[in-house]
CSV table of C-alpha atoms in Angstrom, one decimal:
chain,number,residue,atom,x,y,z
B,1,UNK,CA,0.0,0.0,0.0
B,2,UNK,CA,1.7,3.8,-0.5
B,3,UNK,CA,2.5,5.7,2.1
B,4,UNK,CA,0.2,8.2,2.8
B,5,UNK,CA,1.7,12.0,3.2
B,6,UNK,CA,1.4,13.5,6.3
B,7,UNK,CA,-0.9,16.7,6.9
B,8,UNK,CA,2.3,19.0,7.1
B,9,UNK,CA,3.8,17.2,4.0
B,10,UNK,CA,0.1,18.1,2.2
B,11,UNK,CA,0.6,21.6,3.3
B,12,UNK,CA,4.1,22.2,2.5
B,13,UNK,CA,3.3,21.0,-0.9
B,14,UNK,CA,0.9,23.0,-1.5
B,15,UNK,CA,3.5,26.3,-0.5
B,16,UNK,CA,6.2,24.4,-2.6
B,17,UNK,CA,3.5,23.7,-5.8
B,18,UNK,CA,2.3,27.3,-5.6
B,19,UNK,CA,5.6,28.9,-4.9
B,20,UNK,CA,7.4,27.5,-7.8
B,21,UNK,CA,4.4,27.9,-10.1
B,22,UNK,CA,4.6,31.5,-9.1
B,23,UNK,CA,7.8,31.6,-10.2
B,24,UNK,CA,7.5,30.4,-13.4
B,25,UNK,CA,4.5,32.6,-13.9
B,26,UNK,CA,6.8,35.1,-13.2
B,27,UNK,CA,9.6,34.4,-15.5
B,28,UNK,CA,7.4,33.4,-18.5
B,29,UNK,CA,5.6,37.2,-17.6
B,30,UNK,CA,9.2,38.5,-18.0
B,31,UNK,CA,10.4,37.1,-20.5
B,32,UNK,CA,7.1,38.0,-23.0
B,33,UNK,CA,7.9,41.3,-21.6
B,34,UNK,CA,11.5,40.7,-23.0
B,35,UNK,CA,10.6,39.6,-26.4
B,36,UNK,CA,8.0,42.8,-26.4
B,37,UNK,CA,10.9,45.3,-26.1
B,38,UNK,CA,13.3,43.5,-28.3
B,39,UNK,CA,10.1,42.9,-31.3
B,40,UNK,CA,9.8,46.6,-31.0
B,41,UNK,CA,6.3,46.5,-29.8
B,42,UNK,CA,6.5,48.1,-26.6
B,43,UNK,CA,9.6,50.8,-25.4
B,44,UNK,CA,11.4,50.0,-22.2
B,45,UNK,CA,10.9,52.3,-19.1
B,46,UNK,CA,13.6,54.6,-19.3
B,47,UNK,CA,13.2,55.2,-22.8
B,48,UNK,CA,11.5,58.7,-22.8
B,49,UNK,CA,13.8,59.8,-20.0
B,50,UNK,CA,16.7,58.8,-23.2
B,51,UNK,CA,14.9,61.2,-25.7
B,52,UNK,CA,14.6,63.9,-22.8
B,53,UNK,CA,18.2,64.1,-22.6
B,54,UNK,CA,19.3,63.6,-25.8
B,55,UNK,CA,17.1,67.1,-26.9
B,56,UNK,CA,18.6,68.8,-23.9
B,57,UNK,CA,22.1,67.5,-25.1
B,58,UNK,CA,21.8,68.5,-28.8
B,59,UNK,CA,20.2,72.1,-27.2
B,60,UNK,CA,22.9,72.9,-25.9
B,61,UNK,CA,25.4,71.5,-28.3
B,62,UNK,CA,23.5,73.8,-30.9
B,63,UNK,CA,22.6,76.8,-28.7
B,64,UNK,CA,18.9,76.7,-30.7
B,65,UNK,CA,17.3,74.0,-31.9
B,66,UNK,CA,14.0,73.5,-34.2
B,67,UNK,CA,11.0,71.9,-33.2
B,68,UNK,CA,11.4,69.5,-36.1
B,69,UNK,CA,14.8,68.5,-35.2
B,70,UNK,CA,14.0,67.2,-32.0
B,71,UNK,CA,13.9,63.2,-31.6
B,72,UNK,CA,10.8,61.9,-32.5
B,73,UNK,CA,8.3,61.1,-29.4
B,74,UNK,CA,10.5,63.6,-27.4
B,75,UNK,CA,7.4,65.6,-25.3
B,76,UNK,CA,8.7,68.8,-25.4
B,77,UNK,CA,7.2,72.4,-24.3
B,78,UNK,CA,8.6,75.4,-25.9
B,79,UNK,CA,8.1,79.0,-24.2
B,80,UNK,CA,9.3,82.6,-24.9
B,81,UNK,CA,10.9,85.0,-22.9
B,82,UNK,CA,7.7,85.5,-21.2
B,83,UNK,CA,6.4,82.1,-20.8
B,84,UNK,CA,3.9,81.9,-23.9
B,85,UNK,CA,3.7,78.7,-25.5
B,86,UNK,CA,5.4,79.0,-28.8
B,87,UNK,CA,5.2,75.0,-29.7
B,88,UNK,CA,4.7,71.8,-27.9
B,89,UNK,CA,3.3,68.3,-29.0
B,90,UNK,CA,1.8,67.8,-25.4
B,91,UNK,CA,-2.0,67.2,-25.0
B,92,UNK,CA,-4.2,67.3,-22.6
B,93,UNK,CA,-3.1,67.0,-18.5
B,94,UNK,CA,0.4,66.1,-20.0
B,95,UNK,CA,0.3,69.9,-21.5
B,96,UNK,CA,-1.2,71.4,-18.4
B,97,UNK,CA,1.6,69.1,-16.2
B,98,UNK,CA,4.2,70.6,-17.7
B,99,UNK,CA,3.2,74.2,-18.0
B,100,UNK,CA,2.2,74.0,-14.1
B,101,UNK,CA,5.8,72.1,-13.6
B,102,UNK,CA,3.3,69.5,-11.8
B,103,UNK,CA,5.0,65.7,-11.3
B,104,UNK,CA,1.7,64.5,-12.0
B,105,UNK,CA,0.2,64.5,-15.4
B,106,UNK,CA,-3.4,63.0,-14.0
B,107,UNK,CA,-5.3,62.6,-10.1
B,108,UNK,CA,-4.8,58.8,-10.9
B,109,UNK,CA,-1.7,59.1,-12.5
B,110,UNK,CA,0.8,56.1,-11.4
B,111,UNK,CA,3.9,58.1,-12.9
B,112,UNK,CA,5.9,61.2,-12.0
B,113,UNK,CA,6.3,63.9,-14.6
B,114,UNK,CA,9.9,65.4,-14.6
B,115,UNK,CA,10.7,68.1,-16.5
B,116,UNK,CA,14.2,68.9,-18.2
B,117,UNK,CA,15.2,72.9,-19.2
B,118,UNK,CA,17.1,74.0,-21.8
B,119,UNK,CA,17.3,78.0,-22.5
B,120,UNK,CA,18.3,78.6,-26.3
B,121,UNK,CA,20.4,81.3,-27.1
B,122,UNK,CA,17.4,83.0,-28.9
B,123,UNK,CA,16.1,83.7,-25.3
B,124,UNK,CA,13.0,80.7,-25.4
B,125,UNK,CA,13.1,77.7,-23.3
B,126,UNK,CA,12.5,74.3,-23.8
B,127,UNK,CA,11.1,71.8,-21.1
B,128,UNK,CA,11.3,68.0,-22.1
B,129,UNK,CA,8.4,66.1,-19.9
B,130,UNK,CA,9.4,62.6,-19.9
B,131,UNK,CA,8.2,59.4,-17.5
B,132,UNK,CA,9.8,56.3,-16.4
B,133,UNK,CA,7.1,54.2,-17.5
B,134,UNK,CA,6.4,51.4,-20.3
B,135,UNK,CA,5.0,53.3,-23.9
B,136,UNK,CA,3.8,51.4,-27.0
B,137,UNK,CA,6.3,51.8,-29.5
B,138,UNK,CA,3.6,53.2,-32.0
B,139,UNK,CA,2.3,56.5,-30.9
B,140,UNK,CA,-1.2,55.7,-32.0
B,141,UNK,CA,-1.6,52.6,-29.3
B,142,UNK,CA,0.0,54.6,-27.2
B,143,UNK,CA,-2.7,56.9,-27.3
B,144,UNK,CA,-5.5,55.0,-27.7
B,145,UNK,CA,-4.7,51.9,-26.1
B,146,UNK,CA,-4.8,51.3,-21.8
B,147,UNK,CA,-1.6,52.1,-19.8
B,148,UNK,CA,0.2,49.2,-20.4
B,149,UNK,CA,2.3,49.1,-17.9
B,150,UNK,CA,-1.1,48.4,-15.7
B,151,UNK,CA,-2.1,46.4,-18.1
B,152,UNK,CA,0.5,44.4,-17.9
B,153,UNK,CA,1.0,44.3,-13.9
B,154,UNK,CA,-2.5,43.4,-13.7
B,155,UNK,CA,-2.1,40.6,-16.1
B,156,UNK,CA,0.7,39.1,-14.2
B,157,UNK,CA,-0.8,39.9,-10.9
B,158,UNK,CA,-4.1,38.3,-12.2
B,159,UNK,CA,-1.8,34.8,-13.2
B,160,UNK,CA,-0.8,35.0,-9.8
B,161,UNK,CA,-4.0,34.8,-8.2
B,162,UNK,CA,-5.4,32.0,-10.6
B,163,UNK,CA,-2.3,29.8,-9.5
B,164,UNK,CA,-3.3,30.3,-5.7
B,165,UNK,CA,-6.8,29.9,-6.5
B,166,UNK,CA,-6.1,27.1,-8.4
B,167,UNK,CA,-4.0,25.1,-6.1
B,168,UNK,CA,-5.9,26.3,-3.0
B,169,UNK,CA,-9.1,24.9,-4.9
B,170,UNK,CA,-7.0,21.1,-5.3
B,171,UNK,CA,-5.5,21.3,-2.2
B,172,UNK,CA,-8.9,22.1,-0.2
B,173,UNK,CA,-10.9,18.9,-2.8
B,174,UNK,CA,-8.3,17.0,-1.0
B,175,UNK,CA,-9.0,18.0,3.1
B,176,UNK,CA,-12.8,18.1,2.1
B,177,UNK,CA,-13.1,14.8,0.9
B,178,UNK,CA,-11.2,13.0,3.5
B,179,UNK,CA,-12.6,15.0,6.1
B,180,UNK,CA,-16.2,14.0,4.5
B,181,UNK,CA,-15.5,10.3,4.8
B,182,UNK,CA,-14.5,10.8,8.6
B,183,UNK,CA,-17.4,12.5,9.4
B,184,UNK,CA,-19.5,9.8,7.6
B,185,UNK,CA,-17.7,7.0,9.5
B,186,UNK,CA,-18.6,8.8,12.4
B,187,UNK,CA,-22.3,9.4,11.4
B,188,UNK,CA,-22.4,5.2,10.9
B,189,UNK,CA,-20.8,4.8,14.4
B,190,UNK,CA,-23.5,7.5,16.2
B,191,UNK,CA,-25.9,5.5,14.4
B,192,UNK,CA,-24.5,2.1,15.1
B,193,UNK,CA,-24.5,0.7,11.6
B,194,UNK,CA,-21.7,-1.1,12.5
B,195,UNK,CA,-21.5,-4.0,9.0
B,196,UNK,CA,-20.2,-2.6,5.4
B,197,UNK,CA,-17.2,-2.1,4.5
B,198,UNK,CA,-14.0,-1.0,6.3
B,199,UNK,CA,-13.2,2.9,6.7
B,200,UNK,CA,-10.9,4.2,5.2
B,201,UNK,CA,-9.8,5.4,1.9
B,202,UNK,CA,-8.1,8.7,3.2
B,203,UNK,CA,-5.2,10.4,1.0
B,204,UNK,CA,-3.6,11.7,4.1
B,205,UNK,CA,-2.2,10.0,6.9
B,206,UNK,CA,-3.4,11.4,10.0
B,207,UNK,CA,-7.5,11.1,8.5
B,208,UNK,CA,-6.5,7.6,7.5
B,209,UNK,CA,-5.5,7.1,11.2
B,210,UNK,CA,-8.7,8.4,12.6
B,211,UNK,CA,-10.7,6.3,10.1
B,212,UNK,CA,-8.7,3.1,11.6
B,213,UNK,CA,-9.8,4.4,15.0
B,214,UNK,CA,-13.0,4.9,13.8
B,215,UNK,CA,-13.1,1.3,12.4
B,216,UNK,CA,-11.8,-0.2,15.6
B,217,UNK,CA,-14.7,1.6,17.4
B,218,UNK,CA,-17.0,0.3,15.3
B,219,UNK,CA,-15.7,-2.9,15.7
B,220,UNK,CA,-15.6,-3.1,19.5
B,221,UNK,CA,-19.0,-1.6,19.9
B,222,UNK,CA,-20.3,-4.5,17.8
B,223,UNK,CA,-18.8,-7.0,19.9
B,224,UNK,CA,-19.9,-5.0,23.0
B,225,UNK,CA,-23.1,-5.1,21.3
B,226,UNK,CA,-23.0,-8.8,20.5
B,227,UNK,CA,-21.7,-9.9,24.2
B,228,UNK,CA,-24.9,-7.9,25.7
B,229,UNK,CA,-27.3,-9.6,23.1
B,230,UNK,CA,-25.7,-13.1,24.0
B,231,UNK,CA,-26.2,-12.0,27.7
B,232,UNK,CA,-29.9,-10.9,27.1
B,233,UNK,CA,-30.6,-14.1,25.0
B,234,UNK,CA,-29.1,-16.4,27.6
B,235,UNK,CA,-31.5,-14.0,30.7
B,236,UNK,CA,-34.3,-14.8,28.5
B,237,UNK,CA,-33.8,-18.2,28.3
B,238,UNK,CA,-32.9,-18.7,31.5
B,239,UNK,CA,-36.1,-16.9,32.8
B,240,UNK,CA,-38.1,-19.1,30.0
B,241,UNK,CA,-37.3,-21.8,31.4
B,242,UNK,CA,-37.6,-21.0,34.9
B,243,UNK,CA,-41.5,-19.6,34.4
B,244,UNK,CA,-41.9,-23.0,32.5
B,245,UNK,CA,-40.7,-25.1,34.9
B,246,UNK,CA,-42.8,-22.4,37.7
B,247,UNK,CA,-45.9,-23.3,36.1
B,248,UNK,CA,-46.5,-27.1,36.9
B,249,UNK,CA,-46.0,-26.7,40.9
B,250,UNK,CA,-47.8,-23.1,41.1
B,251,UNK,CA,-50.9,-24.9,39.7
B,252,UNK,CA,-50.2,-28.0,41.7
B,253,UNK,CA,-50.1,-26.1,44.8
B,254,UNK,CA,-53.0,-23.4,44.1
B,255,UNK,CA,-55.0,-26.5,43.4
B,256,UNK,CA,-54.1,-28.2,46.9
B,257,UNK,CA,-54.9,-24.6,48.8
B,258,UNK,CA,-58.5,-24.4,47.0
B,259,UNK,CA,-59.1,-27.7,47.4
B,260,UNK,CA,-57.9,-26.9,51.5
B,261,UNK,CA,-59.9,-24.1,51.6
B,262,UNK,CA,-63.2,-26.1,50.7
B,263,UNK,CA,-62.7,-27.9,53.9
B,264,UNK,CA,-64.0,-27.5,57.4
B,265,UNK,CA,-60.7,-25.6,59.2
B,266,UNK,CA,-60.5,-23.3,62.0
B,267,UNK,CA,-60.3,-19.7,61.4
B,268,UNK,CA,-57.1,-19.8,61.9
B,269,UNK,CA,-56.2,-23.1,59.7
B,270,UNK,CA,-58.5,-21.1,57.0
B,271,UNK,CA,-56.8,-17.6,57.3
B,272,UNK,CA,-53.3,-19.7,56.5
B,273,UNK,CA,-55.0,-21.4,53.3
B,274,UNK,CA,-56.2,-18.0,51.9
B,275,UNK,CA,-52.7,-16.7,52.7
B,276,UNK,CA,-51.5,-19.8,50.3
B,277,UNK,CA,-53.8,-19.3,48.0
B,278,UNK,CA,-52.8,-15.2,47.5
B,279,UNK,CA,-49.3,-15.5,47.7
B,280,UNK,CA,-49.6,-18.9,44.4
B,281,UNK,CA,-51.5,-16.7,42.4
B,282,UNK,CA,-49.3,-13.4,42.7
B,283,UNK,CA,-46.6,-16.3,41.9
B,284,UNK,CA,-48.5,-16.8,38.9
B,285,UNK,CA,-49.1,-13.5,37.8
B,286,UNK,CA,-45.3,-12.6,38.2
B,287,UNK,CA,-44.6,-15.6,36.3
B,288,UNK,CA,-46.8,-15.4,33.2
B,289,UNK,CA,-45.5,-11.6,33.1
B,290,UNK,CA,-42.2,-12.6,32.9
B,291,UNK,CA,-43.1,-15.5,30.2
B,292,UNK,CA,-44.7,-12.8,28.5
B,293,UNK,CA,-41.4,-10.1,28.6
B,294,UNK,CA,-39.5,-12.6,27.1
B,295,UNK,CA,-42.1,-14.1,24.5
B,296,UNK,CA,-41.9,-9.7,23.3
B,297,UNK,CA,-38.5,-9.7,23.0
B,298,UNK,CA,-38.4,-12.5,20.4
């Protein structure tokens, strides 16, 4: 027969089994990450922070610098002397980030904003907003696609969860139904059905132990059981036979005591033969109930 695991061994499985699932959830969710960056599909963190810095380098290499000949995807602001807007390919709370020099381009923003300044020699200033955050390569999912960084967070974070679930959910099949049949052996011992077949049937050792004790239970109780019914049988028979053998000498002597009664006695001799004749027939009342007990019980 194979050895059953222990209760702790169960348990430690199931941290071992989800552990290194986790894991390889993890590295499979890294590596498609991986082979998203290096397909070109999706831009690495720090890559906006690269264009940032490489406008602010050639703006100061150049001392003034064109809108058009700023790398492409670089969010840029450009002001005049006085602050006006003069050019800028930021939208929206990006646009209104940088021109408040606010980290934070939306309330449920997960990035920081940082701004870089570069002052031309014509007087204006550029500010370069850039994020450390994942972008889609192609400017037009990156506008109309989710955040996906979140996205993608939330997709590993979900795999997560489904491999705890998941392994929770087989782990837990396995204490339920083991824990079902001992609670069924014990509902056939509190009912004494006490024939079928043997408990058991457990996957882990200590519920296959208590379904042994369970089984031994059952199995003393129904000789206990048997012993008292061997014991009742042999009282019956016993007082069978005795009300049996009663019977002949009651009537023989509550025969005699009528048949002394119909006599001519003293008061006294007759008070004696009435005596006899009451104390035979409770003798054979007690006796024909007792007949009768045992004559019910088969």
């Amino acid at each position: 027969m194979k050895k059953r695991p222990t209760l702790r061994q169960v348990l430690a499985g199931y941290l071992v089994t989800t552990g290194g699932l986790c894991l390889v959830a993890a590295a499979v969710w890294w590596g498609s990450f991986g082979a998203l960056v290096r397909a070109g599909v999706i831009w690495p963190a720090d890559r906006m922070s690269q264009l940032a810095y490489e406008a602010k380098t050639a703006v100061e290499a150049a001392g003034t610098l064109p809108p058009e000949a700023l790398p492409e995807r670089c969010g840029y602001l450009l002001l005049d002397g006085e602050g006006r807007v003069l050019s800028t390919n930021l939208t929206g709370r990006r646009l209104e980030a940088a021109l408040e020099r606010s980290p934070r381009g939306s309330l449920w923003s997960p990035y920081r904003l940082r701004l870089l300044e570069a002052p031309q020699t014509d007087g204006t200033v550029y500010l370069f907003q850039y994020d450390y955050a994942v972008h889609y390569a192609d400017p037009a999912l990156d506008g109309t696609l989710p955040d996906f960084q979140t996205c993608w967070l939330l997709a590993g974070a979900g795999a997560v969860a489904l491999i705890v679930l998941g392994t929770t959910r087989r782990t837990g099949r396995l204490l339920t139904a083991d824990a079902q049949l001992l609670s069924r052996a014990a509902a056939q011992v509190a009912a004494r059905e006490l024939e079928g077949e043997p408990f058991g049937g457990a996957r882990v050792r200590e519920y296959e132990q208590a379904l042994a004790t369970m089984q031994t239970l059952r199995e003393e109780l129904a000789a206990s059981l048997a012993a008292q019914w061997e014991a009742d049988r042999r009282r019956d028979t016993l007082l069978s036979t005795l009300t049996h053998e009663l019977k002949t000498p009651l009537a023989v002597i509550l025969a005699s005591a009528e048949l002394l009664a119909e006599e001519d006695l003293t008061p006294a001799q007759r008070e004696k033969a009435e005596a006899i004749l009451r104390r035979a027939a409770e003798m054979q009342r007690t006796a024909a109930r007792l007949r009768g007990m045992t004559l019910k019980k088969k």
